[in-house]
Coordinates of C-alpha atoms in Angstrom, one line a residue:
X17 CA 14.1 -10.0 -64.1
X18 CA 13.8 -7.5 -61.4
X19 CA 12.3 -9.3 -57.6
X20 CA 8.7 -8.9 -57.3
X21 CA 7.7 -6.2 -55.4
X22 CA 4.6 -4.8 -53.7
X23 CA 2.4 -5.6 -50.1
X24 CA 2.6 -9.1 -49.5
X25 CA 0.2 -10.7 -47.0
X26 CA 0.7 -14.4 -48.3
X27 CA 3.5 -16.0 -49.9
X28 CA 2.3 -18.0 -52.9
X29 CA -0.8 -15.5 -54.2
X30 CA 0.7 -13.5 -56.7
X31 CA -1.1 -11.3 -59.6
X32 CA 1.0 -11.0 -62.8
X33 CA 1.5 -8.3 -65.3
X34 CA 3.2 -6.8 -68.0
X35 CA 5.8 -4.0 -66.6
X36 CA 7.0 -1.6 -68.6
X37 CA 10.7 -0.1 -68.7
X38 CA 11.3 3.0 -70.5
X39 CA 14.0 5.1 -69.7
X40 CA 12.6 8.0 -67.4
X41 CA 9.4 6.3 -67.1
X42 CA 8.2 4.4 -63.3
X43 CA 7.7 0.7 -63.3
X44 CA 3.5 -0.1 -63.7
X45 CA 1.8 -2.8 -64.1
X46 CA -0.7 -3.5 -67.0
X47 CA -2.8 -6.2 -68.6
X48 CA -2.7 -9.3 -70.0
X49 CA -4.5 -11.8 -72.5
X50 CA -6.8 -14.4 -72.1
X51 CA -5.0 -16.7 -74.3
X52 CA -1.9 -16.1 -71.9
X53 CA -4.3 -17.2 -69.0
X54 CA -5.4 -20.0 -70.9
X55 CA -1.7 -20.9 -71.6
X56 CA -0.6 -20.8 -67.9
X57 CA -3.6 -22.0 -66.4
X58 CA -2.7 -25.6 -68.3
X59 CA 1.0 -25.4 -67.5
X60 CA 2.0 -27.3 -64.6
X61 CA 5.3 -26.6 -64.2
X62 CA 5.0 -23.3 -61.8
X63 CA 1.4 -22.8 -60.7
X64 CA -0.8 -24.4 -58.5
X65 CA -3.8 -22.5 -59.6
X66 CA -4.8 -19.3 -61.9
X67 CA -7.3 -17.2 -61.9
X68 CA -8.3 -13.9 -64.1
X69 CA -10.2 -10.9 -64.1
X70 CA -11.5 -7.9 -65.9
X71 CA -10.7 -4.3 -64.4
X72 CA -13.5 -2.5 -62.9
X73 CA -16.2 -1.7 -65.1
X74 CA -19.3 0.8 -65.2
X75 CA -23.0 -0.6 -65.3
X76 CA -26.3 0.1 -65.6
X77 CA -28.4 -2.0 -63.4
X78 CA -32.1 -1.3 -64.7
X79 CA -33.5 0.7 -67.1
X80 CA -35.9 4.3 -67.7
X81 CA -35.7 6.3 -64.8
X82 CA -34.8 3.7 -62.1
X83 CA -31.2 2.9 -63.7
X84 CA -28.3 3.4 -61.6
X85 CA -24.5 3.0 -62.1
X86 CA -23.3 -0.1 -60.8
X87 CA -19.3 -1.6 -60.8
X88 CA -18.5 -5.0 -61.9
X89 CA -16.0 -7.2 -62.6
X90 CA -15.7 -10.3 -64.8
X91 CA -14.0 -13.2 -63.8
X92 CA -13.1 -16.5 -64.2
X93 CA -14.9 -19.9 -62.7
X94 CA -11.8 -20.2 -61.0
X95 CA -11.8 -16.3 -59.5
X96 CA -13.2 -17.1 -56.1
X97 CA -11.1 -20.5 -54.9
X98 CA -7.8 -18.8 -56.1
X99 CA -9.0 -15.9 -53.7
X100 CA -9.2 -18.5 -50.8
X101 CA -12.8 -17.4 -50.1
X102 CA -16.5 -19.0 -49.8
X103 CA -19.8 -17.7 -50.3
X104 CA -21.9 -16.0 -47.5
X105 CA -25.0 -17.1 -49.3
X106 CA -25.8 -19.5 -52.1
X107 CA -22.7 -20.1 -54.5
X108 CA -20.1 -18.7 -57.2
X109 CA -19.4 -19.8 -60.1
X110 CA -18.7 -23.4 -61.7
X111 CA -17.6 -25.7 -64.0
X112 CA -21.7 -24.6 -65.5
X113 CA -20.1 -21.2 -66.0
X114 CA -16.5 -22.3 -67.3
X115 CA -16.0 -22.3 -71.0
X116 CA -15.0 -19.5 -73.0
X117 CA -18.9 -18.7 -74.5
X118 CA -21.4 -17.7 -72.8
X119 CA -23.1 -20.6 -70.7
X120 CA -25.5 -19.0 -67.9
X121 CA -26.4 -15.2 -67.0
X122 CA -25.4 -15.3 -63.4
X123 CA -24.2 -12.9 -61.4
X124 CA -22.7 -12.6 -57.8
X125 CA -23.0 -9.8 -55.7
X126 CA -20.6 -8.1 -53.1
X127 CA -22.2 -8.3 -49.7
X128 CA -22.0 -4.2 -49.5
X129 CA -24.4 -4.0 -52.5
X130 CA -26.4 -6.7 -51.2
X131 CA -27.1 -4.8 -47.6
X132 CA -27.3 -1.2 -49.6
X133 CA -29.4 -2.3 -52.4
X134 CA -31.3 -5.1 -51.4
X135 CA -31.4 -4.7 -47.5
X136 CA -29.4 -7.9 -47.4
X137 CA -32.8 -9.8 -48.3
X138 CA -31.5 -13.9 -48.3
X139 CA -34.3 -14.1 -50.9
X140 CA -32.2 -12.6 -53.2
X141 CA -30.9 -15.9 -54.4
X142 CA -32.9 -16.6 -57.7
X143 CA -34.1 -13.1 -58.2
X144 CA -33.1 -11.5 -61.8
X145 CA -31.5 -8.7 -62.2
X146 CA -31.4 -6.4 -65.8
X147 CA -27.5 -5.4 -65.8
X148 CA -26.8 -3.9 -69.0
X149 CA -27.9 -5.7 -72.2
X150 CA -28.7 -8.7 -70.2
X151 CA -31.1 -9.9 -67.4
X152 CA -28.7 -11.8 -64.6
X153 CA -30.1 -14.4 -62.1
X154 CA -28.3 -14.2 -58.8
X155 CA -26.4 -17.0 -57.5
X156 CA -24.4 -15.9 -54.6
X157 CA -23.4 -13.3 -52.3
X158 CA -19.8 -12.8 -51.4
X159 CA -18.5 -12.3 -47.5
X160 CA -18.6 -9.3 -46.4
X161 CA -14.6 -9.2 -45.6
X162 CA -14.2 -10.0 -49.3
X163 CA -13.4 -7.3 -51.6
X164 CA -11.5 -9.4 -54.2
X165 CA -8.5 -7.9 -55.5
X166 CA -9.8 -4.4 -56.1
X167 CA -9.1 -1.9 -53.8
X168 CA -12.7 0.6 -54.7
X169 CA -15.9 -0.8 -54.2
X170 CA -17.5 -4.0 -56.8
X171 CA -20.9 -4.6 -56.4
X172 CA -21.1 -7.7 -58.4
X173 CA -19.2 -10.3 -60.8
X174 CA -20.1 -11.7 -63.7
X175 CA -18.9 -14.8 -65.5
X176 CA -15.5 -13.6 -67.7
X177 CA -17.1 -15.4 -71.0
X178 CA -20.1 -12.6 -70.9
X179 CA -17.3 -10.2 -71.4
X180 CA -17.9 -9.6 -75.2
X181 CA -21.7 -9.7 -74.6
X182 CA -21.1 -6.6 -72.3
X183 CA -18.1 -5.0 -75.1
X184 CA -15.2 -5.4 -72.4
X185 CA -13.3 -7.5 -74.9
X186 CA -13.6 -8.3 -78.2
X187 CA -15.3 -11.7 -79.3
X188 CA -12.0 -12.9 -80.6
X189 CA -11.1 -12.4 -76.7
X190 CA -10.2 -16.7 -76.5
X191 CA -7.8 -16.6 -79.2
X192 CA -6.8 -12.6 -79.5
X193 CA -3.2 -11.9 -78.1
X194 CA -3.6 -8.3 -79.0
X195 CA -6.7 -7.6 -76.5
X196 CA -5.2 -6.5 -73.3
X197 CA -7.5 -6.2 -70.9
X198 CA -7.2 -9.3 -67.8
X199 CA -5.3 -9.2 -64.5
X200 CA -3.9 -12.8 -64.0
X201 CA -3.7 -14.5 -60.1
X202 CA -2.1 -17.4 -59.5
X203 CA -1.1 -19.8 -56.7
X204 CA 2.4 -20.9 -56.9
X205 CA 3.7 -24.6 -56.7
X206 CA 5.8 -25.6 -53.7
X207 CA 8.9 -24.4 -53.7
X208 CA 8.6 -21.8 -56.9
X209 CA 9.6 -17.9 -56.0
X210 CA 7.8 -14.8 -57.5
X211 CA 10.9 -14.5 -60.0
X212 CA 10.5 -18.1 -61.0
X213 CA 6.9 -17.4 -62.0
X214 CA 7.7 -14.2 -63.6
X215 CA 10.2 -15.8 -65.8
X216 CA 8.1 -18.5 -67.0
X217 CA 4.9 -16.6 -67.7
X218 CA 7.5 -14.5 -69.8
X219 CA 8.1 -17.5 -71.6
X220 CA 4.9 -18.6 -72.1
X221 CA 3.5 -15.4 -73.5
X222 CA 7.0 -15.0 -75.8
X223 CA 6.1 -18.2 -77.2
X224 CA 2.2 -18.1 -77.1
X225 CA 2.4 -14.1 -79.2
X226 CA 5.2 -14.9 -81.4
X227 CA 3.6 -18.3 -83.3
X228 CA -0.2 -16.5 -83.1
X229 CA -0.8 -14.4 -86.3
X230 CA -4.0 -12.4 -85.2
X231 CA -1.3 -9.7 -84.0
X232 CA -0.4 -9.5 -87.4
X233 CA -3.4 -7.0 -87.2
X234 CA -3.0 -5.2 -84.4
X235 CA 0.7 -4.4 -83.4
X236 CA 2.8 -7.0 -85.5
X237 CA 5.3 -9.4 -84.3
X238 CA 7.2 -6.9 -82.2
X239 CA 9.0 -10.4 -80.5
X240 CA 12.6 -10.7 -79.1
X241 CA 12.7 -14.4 -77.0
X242 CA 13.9 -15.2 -74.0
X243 CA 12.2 -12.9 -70.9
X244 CA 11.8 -9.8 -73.0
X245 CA 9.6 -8.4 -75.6
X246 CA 9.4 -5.1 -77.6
X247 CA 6.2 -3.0 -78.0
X248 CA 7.0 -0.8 -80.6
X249 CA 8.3 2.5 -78.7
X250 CA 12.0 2.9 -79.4
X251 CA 13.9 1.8 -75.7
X252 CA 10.6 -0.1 -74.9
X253 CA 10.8 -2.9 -73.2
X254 CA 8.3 -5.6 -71.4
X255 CA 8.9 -8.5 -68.5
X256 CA 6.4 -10.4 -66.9
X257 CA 6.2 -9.4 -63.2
X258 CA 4.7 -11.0 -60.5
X259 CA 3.2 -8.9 -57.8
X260 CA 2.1 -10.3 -54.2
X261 CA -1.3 -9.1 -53.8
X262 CA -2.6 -7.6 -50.8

């Protein structure tokens, strides 16, 4: 496995992902599944702490005439304390809003969207909000330093076990390994390296696709073990790589 690679600011706050290697074809990152979170966030032998979340997704905050496009992002309970950040204002999310169904409709907003939308009103806390299909009560405001681990602007988050209310993954999301569609973060143990991480999320997800059969649907049991697995494409080929995030 190849050494991570990419801006590092801290040592142990890595984000992992699936890189492809075709010949001809750059190194990029992509997805992963929730059951692979799952997986690694009960494993103890590399990571401290993991986190996940959605990519950036378009909204509709409101409805008739008054909608607007808004940009959110669906994360775990955990999201926030991987991050290494605290509210400006009220709270994020907890163990209420854990849990792989739906639980609460809470959001959190970014502190730009608070000051542009809501001319950063502290009264804002408890107010309800009609995002999409469902009508949000907000929890918490985020710094204003705090961005998350998108680069573009987010004006919210939502709670990742809405996702399927909202159709960013599929209600089989818990238990599908064929629904790419999460960015993992994790906090690494003492004394574990990037490439050590790398190798045993590799493992982990080998492991976790090869004995699930609801792939048996979607792209088969394209499996080789150890660090590497096959998707399909002739000279395909994909590693777990862990990324230092920025």
């Amino acid at each position: 496995l190849p050494a991570a690679f990419g801006r590092a600011v801290g040592h142990e706050l890595l984000e992992l992902g699936r890189a492809a290697k075709q010949p001809d074809v750059p190194r990029m990152l992509s997805g992963l599944q929730y059951p692979l979170y799952a997986r690694l966030r009960a494993d103890t032998a590399a990571f401290r702490e993991v986190a996940a979340s959605s990519f950036i997704t378009a909204l509709t905050l409101g409805d008739g005439a008054g909608a607007e496009q808004v940009f959110g992002v669906f994360v775990t309970s955990d999201y926030f304390r991987v991050l290494g950040t605290d509210p400006a204002l009220g709270r994020f999310f907890g163990a209420q809003e854990d849990g792989e169904v739906p639980s609460s409709d809470v959001v959190v907003l970014s502190h730009g969207f608070w000051q542009r939308r809501f001319a950063g009103d502290p009264a804002i806390l408890g107010k309800t909000l009609r995002v999409g299909p469902r009508s949000l009560t907000v929890v918490g405001v985020a710094r204003e330093s705090f961005s998350g681990v998108d680069p573009r602007r987010v004006d919210m988050w939502i709670p990742v076990n809405q996702a399927a209310v909202y159709h960013i993954a599929d209600e089989r999301f818990p238990t599908h390994w064929g629904h790419i569609w999460l960015r993992v973060h994790v906090r690494l143990k003492p004394g574990v390296s990037p490439t050590e991480a790398a190798a045993r999320a590799t493992t982990i997800y080998n492991v976790g696709f090869a004995v699930h059969d609801d792939n048996i649907t979607t792209r088969g049991h394209h499996v080789s073990f150890v660090k590497t697995l096959g998707l399909g494409a002739q000279g395909a080929k994909v590693d777990i790589n862990a990324v230092k995030l920025p």
